[in-house]
Structure formats: structure tokens, C-alpha cells
Coordinates of C-alpha atoms in Angstrom, one line a residue:
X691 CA 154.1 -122.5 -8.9
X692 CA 150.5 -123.2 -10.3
X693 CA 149.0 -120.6 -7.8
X694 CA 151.9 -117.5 -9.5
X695 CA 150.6 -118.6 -12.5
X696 CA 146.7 -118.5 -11.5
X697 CA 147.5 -114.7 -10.3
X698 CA 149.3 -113.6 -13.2
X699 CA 145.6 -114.9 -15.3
X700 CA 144.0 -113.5 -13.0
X701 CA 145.2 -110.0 -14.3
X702 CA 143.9 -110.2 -17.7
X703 CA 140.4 -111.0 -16.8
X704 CA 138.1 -110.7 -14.0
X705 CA 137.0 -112.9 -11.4
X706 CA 133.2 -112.2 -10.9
X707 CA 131.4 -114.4 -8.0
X708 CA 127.6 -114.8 -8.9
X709 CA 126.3 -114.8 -4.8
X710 CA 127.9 -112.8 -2.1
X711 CA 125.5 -112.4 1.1
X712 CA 127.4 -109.7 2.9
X713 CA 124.2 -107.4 2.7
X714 CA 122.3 -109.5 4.7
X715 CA 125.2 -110.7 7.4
X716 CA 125.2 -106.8 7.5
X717 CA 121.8 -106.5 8.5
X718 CA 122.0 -109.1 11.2
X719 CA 125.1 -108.4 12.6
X720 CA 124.4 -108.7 16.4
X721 CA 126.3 -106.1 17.9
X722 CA 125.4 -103.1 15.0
X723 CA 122.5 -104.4 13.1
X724 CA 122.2 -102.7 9.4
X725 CA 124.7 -100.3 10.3
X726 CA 127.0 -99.8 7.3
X727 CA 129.5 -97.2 8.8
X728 CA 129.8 -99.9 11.8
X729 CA 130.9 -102.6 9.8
X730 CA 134.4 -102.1 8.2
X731 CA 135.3 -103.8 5.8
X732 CA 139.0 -101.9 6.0
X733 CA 139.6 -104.8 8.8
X734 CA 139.3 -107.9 8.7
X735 CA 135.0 -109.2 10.0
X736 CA 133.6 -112.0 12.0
X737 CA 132.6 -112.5 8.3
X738 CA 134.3 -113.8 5.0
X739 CA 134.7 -110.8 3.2
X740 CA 136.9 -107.5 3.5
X741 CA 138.6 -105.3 1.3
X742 CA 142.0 -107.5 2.5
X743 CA 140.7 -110.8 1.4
X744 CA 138.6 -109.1 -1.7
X745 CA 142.0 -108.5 -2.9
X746 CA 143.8 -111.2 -1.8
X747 CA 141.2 -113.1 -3.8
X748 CA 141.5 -111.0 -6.7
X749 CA 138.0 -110.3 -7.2
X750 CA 137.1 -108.2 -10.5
X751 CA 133.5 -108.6 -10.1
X752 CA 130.4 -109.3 -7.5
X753 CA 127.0 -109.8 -7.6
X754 CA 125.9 -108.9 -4.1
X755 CA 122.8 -110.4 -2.9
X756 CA 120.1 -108.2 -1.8
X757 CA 118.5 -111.6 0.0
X758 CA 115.2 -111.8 1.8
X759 CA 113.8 -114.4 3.0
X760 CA 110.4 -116.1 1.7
X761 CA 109.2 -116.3 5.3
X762 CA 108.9 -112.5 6.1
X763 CA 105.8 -111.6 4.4
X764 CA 104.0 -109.4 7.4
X765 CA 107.1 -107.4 7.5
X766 CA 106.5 -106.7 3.5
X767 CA 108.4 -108.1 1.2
X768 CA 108.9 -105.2 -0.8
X769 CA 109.7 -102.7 1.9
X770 CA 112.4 -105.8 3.2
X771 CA 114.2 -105.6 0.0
X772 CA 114.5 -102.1 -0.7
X773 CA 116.0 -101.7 2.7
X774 CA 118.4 -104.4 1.6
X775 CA 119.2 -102.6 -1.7
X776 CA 120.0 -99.7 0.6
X777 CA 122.4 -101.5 2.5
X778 CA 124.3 -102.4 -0.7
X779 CA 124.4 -99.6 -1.8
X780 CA 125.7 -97.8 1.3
X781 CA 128.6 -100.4 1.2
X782 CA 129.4 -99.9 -2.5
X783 CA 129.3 -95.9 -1.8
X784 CA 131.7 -96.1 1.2
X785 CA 134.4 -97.3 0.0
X786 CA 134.4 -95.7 -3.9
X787 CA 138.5 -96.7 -3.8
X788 CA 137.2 -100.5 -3.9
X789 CA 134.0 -100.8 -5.8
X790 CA 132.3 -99.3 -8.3
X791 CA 128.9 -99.7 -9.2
X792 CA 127.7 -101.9 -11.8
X793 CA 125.1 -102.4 -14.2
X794 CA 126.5 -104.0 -17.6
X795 CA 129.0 -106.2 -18.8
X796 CA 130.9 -103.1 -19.8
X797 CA 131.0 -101.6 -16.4
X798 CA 132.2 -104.2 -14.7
X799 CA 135.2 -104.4 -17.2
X800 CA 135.7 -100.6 -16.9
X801 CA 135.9 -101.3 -13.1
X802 CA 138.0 -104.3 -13.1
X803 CA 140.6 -102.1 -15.4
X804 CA 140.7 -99.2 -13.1
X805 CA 141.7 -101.9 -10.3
X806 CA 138.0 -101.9 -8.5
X807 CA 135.4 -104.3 -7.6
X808 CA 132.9 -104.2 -10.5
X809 CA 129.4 -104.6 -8.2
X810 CA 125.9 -105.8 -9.1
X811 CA 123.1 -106.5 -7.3
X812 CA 121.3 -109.6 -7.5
X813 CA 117.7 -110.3 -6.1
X814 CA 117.5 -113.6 -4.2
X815 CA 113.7 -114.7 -4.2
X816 CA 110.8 -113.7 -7.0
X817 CA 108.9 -113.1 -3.8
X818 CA 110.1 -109.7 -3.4
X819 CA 107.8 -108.6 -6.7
X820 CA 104.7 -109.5 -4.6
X821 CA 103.3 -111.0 -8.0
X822 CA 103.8 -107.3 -9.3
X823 CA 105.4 -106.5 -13.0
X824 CA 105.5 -103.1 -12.0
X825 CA 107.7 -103.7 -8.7
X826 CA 109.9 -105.8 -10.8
X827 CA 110.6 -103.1 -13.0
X828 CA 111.4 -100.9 -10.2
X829 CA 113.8 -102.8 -9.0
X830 CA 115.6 -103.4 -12.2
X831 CA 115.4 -99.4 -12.1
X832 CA 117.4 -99.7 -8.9
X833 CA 120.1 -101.6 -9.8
X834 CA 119.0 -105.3 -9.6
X835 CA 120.4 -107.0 -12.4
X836 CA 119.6 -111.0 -11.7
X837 CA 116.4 -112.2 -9.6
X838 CA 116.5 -115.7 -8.1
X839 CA 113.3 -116.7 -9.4
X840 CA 112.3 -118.2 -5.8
X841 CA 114.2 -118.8 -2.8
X842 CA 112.9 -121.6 -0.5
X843 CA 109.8 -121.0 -0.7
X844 CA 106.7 -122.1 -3.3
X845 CA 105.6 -118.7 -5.0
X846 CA 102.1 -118.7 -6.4
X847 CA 103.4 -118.7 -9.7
X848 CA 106.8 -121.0 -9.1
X849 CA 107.7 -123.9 -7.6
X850 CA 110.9 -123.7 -5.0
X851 CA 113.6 -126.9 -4.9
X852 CA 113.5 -126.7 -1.2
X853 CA 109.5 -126.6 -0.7
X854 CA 106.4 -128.6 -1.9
X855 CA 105.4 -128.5 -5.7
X856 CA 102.1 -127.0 -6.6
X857 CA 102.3 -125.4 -10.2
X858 CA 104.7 -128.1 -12.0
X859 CA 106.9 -125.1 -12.8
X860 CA 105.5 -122.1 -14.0
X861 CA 102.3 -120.8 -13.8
X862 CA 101.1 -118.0 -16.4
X863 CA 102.1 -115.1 -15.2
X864 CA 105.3 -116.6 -14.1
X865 CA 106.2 -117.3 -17.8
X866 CA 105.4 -113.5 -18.2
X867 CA 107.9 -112.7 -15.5
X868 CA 110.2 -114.8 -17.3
X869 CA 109.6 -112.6 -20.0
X870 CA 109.4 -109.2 -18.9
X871 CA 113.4 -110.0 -17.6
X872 CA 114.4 -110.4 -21.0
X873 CA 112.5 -107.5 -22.1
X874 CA 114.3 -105.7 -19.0
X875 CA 117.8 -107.1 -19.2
X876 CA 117.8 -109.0 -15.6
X877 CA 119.4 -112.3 -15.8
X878 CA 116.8 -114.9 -15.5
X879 CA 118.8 -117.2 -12.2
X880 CA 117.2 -120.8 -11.5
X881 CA 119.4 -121.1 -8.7
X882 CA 116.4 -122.6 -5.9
X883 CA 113.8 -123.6 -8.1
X884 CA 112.3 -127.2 -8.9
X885 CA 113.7 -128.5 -11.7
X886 CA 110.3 -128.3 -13.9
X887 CA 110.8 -124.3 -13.0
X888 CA 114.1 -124.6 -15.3
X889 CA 112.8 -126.5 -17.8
X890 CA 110.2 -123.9 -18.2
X891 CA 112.7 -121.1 -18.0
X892 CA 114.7 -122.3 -20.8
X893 CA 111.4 -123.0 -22.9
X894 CA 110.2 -119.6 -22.7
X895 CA 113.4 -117.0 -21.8
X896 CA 114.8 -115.2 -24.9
X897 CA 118.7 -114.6 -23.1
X898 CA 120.7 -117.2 -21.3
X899 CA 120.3 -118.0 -18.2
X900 CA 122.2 -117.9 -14.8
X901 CA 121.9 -120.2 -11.7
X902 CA 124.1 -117.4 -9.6
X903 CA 125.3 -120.4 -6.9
X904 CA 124.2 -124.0 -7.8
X905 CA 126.5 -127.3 -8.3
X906 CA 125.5 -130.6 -10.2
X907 CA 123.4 -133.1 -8.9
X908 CA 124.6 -135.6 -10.7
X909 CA 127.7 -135.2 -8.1
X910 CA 125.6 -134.7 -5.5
X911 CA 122.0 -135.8 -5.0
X912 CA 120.1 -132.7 -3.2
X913 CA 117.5 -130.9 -4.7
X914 CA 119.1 -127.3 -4.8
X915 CA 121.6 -128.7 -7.5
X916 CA 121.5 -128.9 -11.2
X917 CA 120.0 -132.7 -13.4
X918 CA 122.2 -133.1 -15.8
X919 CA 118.9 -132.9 -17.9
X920 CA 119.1 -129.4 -17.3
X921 CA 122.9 -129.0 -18.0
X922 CA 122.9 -130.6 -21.3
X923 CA 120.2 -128.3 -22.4
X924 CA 122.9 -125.2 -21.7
X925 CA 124.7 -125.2 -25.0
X926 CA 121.8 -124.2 -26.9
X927 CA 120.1 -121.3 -24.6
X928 CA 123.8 -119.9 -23.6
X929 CA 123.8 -120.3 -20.0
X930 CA 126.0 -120.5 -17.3
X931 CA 126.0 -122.7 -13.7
X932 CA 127.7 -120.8 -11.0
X933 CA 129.4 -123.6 -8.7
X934 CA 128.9 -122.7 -5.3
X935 CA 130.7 -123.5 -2.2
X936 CA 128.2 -124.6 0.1
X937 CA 129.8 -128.2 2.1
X938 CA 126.2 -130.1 1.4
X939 CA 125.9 -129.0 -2.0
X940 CA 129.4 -130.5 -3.3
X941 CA 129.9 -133.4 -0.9
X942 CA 127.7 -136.5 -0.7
X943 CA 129.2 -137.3 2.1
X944 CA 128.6 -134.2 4.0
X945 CA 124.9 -134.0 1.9
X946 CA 124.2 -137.6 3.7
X947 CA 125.4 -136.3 6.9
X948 CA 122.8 -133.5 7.3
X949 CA 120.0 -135.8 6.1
X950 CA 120.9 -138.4 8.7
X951 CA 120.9 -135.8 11.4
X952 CA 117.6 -134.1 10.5
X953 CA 116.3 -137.7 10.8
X954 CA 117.4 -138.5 13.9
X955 CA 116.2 -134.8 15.1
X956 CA 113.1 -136.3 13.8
X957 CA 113.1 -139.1 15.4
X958 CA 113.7 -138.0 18.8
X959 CA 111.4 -135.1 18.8
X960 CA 108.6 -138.2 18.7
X961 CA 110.3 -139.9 20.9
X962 CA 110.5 -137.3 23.5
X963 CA 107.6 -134.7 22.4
X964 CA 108.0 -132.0 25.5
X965 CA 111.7 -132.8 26.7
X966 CA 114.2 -130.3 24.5
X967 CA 116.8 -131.8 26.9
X968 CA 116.1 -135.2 26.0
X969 CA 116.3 -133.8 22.5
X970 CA 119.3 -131.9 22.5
X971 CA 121.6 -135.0 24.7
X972 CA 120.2 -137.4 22.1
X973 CA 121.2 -135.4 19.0
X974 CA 124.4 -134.3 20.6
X975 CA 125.5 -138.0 21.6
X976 CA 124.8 -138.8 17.9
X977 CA 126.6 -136.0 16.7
X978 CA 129.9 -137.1 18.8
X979 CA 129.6 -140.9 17.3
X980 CA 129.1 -139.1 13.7
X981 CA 131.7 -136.6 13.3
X982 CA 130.5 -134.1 10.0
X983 CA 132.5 -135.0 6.8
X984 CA 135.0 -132.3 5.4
X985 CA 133.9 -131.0 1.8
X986 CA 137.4 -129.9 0.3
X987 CA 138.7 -128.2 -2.8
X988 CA 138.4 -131.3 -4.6
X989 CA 135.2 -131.8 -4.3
X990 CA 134.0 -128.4 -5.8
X991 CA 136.6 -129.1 -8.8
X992 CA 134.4 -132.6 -9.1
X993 CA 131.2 -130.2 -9.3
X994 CA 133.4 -127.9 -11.8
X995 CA 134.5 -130.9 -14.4
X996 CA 131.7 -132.5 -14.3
X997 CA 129.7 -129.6 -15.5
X998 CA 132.3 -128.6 -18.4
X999 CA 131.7 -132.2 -19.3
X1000 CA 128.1 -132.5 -19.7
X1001 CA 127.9 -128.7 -20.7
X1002 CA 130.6 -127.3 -21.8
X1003 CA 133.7 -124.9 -20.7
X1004 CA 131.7 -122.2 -21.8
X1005 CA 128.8 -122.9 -19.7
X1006 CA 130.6 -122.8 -15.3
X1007 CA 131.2 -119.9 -13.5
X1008 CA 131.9 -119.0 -10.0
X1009 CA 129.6 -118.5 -7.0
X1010 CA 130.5 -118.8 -3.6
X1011 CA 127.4 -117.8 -1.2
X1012 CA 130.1 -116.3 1.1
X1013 CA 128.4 -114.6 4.5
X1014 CA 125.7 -117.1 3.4
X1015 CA 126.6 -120.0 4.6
X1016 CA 127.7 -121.2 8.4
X1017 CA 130.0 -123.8 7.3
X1018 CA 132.7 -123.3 4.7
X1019 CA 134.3 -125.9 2.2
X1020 CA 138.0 -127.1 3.8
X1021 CA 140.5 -124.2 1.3
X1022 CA 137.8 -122.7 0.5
X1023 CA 136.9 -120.4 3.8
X1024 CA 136.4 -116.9 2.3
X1025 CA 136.8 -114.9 -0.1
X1026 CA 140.9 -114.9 -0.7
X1027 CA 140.9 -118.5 -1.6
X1028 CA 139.8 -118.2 -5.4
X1029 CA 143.0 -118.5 -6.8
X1030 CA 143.6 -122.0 -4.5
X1031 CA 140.5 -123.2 -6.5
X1032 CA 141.7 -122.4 -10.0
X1033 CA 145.2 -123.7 -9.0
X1034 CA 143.6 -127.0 -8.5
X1035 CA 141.9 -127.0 -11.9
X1036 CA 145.3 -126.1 -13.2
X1037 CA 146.2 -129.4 -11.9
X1038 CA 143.4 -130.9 -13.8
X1039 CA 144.7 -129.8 -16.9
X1040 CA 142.2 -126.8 -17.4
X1041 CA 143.3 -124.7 -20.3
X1042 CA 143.7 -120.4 -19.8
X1043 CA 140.6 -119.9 -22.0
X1044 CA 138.4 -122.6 -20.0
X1045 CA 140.0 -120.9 -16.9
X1046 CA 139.1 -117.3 -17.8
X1047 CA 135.9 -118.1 -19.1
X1048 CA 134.9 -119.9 -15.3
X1049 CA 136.7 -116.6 -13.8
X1050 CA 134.2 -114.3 -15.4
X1051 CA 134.2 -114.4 -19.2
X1052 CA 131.2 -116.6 -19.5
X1053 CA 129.4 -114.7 -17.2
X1054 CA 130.1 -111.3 -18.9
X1055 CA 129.4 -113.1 -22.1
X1056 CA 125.5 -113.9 -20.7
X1057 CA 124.8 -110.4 -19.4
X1058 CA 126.2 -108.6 -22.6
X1059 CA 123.8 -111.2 -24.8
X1060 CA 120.7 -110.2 -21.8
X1061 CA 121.7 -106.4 -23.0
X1062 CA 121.4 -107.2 -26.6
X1063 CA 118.0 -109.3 -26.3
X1064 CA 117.0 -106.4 -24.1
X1065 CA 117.5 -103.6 -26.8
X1066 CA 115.7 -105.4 -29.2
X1067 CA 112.7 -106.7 -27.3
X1068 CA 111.9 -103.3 -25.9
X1069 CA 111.9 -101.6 -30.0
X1070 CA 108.6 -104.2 -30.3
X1071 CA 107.3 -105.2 -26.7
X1072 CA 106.3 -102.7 -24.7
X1073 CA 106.7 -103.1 -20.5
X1074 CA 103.7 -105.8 -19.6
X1075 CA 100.6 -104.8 -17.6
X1076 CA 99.5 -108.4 -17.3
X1077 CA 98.5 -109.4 -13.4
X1078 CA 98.2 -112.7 -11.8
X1079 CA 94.6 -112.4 -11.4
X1080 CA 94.3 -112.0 -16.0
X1081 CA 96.7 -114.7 -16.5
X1082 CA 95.9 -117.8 -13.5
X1083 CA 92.6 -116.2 -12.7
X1084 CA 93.3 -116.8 -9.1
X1085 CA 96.1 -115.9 -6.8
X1086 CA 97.2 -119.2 -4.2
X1087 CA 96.3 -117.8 -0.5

């Protein structure tokens, strides 16, 4: 009963998912590598998304990642990610009955009413710019319409959540990259970064905010989710926290898990410095004795209440990290199971407006209010020319 009624909301506004890696499980599928007329999405992929569970899921809208990784730099990070934008764009092109490219609030309603798949791209990792204005302007020119100001990785002009600090947040020209987004109309996403990062984001951006596929640490303790410190400061700049999927990022349990098996990992690699098999049977015996904790619906609804409690209805959305992830919350496997998730916040008592604005209102809301910061900025800034040499006077080898 709760699920009928989350599919008949589900036709008067769209679902939009912030983070969908499908363009980069494309590019390393083993048997056809990067090759978009290989992969059909008419059947059903060794993946989580197709056309049949896009629609099962009823999704309105997606940002798909164009993801590299922070670790590629000989193979050019630049050359890397337009490849990647090429691959979404293939897939977006094949299959015009489905999807319909994206670039504003407005086309993704104008997709969503002609039954398609409104589709953005979103860039995953600042590194991509190699410290470059220019570049990033390309890129918007090309479609991107978020960047992930860092991935993993420590850029020389932001700090990363999963790597070591070394500018307390934004450097210089980071701030200028901050604002040259606004000036653009890319959504500013603080998914990955330290939390500093976000606190200098919201000092300095001009449009809300995103974090495209991030939970609340507050629920669980790891450092890719949001401080409550953070959340509470959403109301004010507009923002909106994308609650991902991902088992370690919504269950302490499963969070604790993985930390007590990198340390045994740790432990045994000193223990036994040149014998992998001494490794491997040591980790494996723990692994049988330790079976890995099941992150369920319920625990992303946790992540979902708790940030409509510190931060407002106004201020969740949705985003998975499908095809980004190896293990997959229990209800929560792919794509289709959307409507199982806002069935079980029907449960909680969620109202239709606090429903629709955590399908895709509040994120449509952000990226029409980045298009209006955008057209005024640009009438009195012009496009920046400031490099990182001008603005930190060195560039971190």
C-alpha cells in the first residue's frame, strides 16, 4: 500500500539521483572496455543500472559521474576526463527514447514530463582542472554541471576527507575556484573534502551548495560524511546533502567492520612482511569468525531523518553511487529500489512535500538558484585569469 502510493508521487515530480558511476563501470568493463555500443543497457548488466530498473525506479533525473581518479596523473588528468565525458555522452545519445540531455533545472523538468531521464554530468574530483580556470570553464562548456571539489586525494589547493590535510581547507586559488563556479553555474559539491574544505565553501560560494552522495556523521563516524556543524549551517546558504547508499557510510556497524579489517590487514602484513599467503589465510580466518554487518533500508532512513532534523526537509536529497560501489545496502541493490526507500520514510511519517522535495525538488530548487547567481555575477565579473602561481605563489609538487 505505502509503495502504490510512493509511485503515484512519484508521477508529479522527479526523482533525480546526485551520483551515478555507470560511465566509469563502462570504461572498465572487462570483457568490452569503453565500449558504449557493447554495453546495453536494453538488458539487464552485470551492473545496477538499465533502462528496466531506470524505470522500475522511476528515475526523472541523473547526474552521471564523469569520475577519474586522483591517482592517474601520467595518464593526464584532463585528457582522462574528457574521454569520460565522451562516454556519457555516447550513452545519453544512444538511447534518445530514455534520456535527454541536461543542463538546467528546466531541462530536466522538460525531460521528466516527456517521460525521459533528464541527464547531467557531474565532475568527480577538482583534479581534473589541473589547477587551470580555463579547463574548468571548458568543461562547464561541455556539459559538466557539478565538480566534486576533490576526490580522495589532497589537491594543492584543497584538502581531501580521505587523505592527509595540508592547506586547512582552501588555499587561494581554491577560493577562486569556488568562485568562478558561481560565476559559471556549476554546483559547488563538498562531497570528499575535509570538513575545513566545507566550511570554507560556504564562507566564500555565492549559490548553495551540493554534497552529490554524502550521509551524516553524526550517524556514522567516518570522515567522508557530513558534522552536523556543517549541516546546521545549510539553512542559511540553501544547500542540499545527497544521502548516499554506500554500506560503510550509513552503518556503524558495517563502518567498524572495515576499520577492524584494515587493521588486522595491518597487522599481519608486519607480522609476515614477504608471505602474501600467510596474509591472505590470516585475513580470511578473521573474516570467517567476523561475518560483515548488513547495512539495510533503515539505516539510510536514520541518515535521512537525522539530516531533516538538524537541517531541514528542504535541505536532503538523493544520491546513490550506484556502479560505484562493490557492496550494496540490503533493499537497496540498484537502481529500481527508490521507491522501497521512500516507502519506508512514508512509514516514518514523512509528509508529500518533504517527500518530493528529497525526490528532486530541493535539488532542482539549488541548480535553478546556481542559474540565477550565475546571470547576475557574469553582468559584473568577468571569467577569472587568476593562476595558482598569482594567488599561493607556489604550486605543492
Amino acid at each position: 500500500m505505502r509503495l502504490a502510493y510512493v509511485r503515484r508521487l512519484l508521477r508529479l515530480s522527479p526523482l533525480v539521483d546526485g551520483h551515478n558511476d555507470l560511465p566509469w563501470a563502462l570504461r572498465e568493463e572487462k570483457e568490452t572496455p569503453r565500449d558504449v555500443e557493447a554495453y546495453n543497457l536494453r538488458r539487464a548488466t552485470r551492473g545496477m543500472t538499465d533502462i528496466a530498473r531506470l524505470r522500475r525506479g522511476q528515475v526523472g533525473g541523473q547526474f552521471w559521474s564523469v569520475y577519474i581518479p586522483g591517482d592517474i596523473r601520467d595518464s593526464g588528468y584532463a585528457r582522462v576526463q574528457l574521454e569520460q565525458i565522451d562516454i556519457a555522452k555516447r550513452v545519453i545519445a544512444k538511447y534518445p527514447d530514455v534520456f535527454q540531455p541536461a543542463f538546467t533545472a528546466g531541462d530536466v523538468r522538460k525531460a521528466y514530463a516527456a517521460g525521459k531521464i533528464g541527464s547531467l554530468l557531474g565532475m568527480e574530483g577538482g583534479h581534473a582542472i589541473e589547477n587551470s580556470l580555463g579547463a574548468l570553464r571548458a568543461f562547464y562548456d561541455l556539459g559538466a554541471r557539478y565538480m566534486t571539489l576533490t576526490h580522495n586525494v589532497t589537491l594543492d589547493w584543497a584538502d581531501a576527507a580521505g587523505d592527509l590535510p595540508r592547506h586547512n581547507g582552501l588555499t587561494k586559488f581554491g577560493e577562486e575556484v569556488v568562485r568562478e563556479m558561481n560565476r559559471l553555474g556549476m554546483l559547488v559539491d563538498l562531497s570528499h573534502v575535509s570538513p575545513a574544505v566545507m566550511s570554507d565553501a560556504l564562507n566564500i560560494t555565492e549559490a548553495p551548495v551540493i554534497f552529490s552522495h554524502s550521509s551524516a556523521r553524526a550517524v556514522t563516524n567516518v570522515p567522508r560524511n557530513v558534522p552536523d556543524s556543517i549541516l546546521a549551517r545549510l539553512p542559511k546558504n540553501g544547500g542540499v546533502v545527497m544521502v548516499t547508499f554506500v554500506p560503510g557510510f550509513v552503518s556503524q556497524k558495517v563502518a567498524d567492520h572495515s576499520a577492524a579489517l584494515t587493521a588486522l590487514r595491518d597487522s599481519v602484513a608486519k607480522r609476515y612482511p614477504n608471505d602474501n599467503d600467510a596474509q591472505f589465510k590470516a585475513a580470511a580466518a578473521w573474516r570467517q569468525s567476523h561475518p560483515t554487518p548488513i547495512a539495510t533500508i533503515a539505516d539510510v532512513a536514520d541518515h535521512l531523518d537525522h539530516i531533516k532534523r538538524v537541517a531541514g526537509a528542504s535541505h536532503v536529497g538523493i544520491g546513490g553511487d550506484f556502479d560505484g560501489i562493490t557492496e550494496t545496502v540490503q533493499g537497496l541493490e540498484d537502481v529500481s529500489k527508490y521507491p522501497d526507500l521512500l516507502a519506508e520514510l512514508v512509514k516514518r511519517g514523512w509528509t508529500d512535500t518533504e517527500l518530493r522535495g528529497l525526490m528532486g525538488e530541493n535539488v532542482l530548487r539549488v541548480l535553478t538558484r546556481a542559474e540565477v547567481v550565475s546571470a547576475r555575477v557574469r553582468q559584473i565579473r568577468p571569467a577569472s585569469t587568476r593562476t595558482i602561481d598569482q594567488l599561493d605563489r607556489k604550486i605543492t609538487p
